[in-house]
mmCIF file with all atom_site columns, C-alpha atoms in Angstrom:
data_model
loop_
_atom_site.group_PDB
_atom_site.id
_atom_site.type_symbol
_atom_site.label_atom_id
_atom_site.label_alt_id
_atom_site.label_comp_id
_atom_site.label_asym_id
_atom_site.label_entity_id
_atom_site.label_seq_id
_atom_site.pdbx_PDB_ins_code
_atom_site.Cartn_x
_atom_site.Cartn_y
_atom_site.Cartn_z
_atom_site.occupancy
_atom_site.B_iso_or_equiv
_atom_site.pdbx_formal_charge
_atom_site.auth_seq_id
_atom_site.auth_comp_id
_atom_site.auth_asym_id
_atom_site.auth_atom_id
_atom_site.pdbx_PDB_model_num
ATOM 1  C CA . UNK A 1 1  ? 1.955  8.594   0.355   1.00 0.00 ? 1  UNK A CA 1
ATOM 2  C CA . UNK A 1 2  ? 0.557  6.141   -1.627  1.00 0.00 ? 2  UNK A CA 1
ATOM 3  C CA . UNK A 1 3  ? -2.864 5.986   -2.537  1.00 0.00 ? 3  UNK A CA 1
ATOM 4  C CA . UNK A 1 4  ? -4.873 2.579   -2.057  1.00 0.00 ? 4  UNK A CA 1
ATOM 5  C CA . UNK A 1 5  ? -4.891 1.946   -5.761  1.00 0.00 ? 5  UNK A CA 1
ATOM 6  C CA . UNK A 1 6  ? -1.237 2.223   -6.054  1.00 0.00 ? 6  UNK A CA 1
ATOM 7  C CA . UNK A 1 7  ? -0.939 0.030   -2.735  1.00 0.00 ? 7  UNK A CA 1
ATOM 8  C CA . UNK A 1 8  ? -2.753 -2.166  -4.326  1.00 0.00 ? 8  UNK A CA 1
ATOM 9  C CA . UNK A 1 9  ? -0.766 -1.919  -7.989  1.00 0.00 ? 9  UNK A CA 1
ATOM 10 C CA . UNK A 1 10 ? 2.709  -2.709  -5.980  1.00 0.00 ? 10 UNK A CA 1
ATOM 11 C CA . UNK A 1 11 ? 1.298  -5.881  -4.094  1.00 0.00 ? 11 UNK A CA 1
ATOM 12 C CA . UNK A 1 12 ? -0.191 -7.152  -7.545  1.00 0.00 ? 12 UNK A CA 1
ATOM 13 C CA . UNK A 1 13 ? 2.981  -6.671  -9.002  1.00 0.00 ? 13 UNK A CA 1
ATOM 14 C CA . UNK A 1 14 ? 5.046  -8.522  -6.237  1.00 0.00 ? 14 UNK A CA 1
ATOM 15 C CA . UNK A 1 15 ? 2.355  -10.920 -6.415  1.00 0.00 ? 15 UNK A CA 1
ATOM 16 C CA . UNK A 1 16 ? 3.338  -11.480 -10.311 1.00 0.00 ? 16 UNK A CA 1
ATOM 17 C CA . UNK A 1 17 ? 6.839  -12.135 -9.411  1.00 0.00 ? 17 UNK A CA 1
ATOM 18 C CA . UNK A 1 18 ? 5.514  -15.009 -6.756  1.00 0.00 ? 18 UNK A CA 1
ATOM 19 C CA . UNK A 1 19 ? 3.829  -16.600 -9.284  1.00 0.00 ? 19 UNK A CA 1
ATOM 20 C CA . UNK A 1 20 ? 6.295  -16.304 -11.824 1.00 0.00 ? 20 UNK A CA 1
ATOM 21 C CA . UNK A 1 21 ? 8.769  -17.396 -9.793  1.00 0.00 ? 21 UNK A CA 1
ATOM 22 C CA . UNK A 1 22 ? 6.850  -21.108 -9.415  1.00 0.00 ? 22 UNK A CA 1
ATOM 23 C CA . UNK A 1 23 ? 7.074  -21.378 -13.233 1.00 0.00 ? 23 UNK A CA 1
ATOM 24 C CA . UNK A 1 24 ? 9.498  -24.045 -14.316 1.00 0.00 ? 24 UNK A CA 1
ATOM 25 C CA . UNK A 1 25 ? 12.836 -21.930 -15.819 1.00 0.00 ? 25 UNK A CA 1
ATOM 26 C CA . UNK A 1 26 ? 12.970 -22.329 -19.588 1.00 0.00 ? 26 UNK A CA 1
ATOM 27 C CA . UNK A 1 27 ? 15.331 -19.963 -20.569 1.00 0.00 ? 27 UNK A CA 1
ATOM 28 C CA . UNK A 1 28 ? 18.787 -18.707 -18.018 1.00 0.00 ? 28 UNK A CA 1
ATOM 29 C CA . UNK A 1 29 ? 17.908 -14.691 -18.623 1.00 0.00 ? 29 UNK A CA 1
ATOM 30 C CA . UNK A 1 30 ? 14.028 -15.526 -17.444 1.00 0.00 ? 30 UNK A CA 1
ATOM 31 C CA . UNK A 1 31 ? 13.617 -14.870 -14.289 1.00 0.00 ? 31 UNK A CA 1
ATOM 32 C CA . UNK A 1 32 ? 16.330 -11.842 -14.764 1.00 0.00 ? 32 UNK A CA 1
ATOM 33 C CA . UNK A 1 33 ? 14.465 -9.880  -17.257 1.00 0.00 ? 33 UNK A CA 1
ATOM 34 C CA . UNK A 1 34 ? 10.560 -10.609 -15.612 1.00 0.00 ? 34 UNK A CA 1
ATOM 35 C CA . UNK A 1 35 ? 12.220 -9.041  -12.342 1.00 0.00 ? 35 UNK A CA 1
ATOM 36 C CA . UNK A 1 36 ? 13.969 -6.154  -14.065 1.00 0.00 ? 36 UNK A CA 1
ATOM 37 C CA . UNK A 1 37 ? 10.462 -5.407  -15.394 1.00 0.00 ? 37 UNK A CA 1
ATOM 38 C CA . UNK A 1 38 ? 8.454  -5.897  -12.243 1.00 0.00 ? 38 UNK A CA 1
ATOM 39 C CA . UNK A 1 39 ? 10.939 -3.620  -10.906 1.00 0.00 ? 39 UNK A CA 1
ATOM 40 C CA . UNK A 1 40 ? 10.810 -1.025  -12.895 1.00 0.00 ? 40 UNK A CA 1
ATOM 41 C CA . UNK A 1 41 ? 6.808  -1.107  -12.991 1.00 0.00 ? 41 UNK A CA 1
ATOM 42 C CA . UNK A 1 42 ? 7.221  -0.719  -9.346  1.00 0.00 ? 42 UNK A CA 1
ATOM 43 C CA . UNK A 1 43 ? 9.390  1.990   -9.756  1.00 0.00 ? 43 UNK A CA 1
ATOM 44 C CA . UNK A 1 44 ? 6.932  3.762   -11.700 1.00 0.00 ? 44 UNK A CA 1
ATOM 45 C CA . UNK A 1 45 ? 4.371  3.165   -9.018  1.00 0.00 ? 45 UNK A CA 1
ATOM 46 C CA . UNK A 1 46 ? 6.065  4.193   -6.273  1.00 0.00 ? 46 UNK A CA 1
ATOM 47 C CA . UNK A 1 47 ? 7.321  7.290   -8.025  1.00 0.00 ? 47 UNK A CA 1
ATOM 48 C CA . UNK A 1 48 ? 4.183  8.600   -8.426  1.00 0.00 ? 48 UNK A CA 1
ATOM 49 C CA . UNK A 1 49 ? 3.835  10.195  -4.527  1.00 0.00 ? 49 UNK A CA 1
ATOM 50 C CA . UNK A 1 50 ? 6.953  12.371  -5.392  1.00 0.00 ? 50 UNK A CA 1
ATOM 51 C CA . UNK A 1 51 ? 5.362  13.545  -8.681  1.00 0.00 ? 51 UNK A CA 1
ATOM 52 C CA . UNK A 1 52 ? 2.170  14.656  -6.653  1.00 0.00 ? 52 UNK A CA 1
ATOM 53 C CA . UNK A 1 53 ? 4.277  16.268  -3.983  1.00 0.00 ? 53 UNK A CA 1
ATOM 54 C CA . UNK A 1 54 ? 6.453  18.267  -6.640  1.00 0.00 ? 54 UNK A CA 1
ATOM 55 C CA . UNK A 1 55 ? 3.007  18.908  -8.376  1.00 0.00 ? 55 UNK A CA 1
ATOM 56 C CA . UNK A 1 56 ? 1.748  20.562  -5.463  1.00 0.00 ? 56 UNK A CA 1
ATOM 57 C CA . UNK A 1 57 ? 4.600  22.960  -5.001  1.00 0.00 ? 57 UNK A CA 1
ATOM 58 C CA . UNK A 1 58 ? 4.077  24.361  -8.718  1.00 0.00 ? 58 UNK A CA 1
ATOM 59 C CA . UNK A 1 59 ? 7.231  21.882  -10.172 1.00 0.00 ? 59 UNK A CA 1
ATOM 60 C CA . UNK A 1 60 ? 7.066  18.759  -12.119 1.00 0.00 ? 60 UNK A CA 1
ATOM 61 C CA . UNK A 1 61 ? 4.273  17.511  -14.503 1.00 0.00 ? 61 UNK A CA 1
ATOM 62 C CA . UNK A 1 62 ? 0.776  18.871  -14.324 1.00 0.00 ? 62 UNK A CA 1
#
């Protein structure tokens, strides 16, 4: 499960994309490569519940 923090993480990040999205395009690979990164931050994020859980059964990190 998420924590609040990370809840909060994932809606700043879709937040980001909103915003960015209202920019005017200057460049055909913009709005691409800004989502392929807000994705992967988000993929980081929402990773992080699996790493705990694995954690917690003596596997993974930590």
């Amino acid at each position: 499960m998420l924590t609040s923090e990370e809840q909060k993480i994932a809606q700043l990040l879709g937040d980001a994309w909103n915003l960015y999205f209202t920019l005017p395009v200057e460049h055909p690979m913009g709005r691409d490569e800004f989502c392929r990164a807000i994705h992967h931050c988000q993929n980081m994020v929402l990773a992080r519940p699996a790493i705990r859980a694995l954690a917690s059964k003596g596997q993974g990190y930590k």
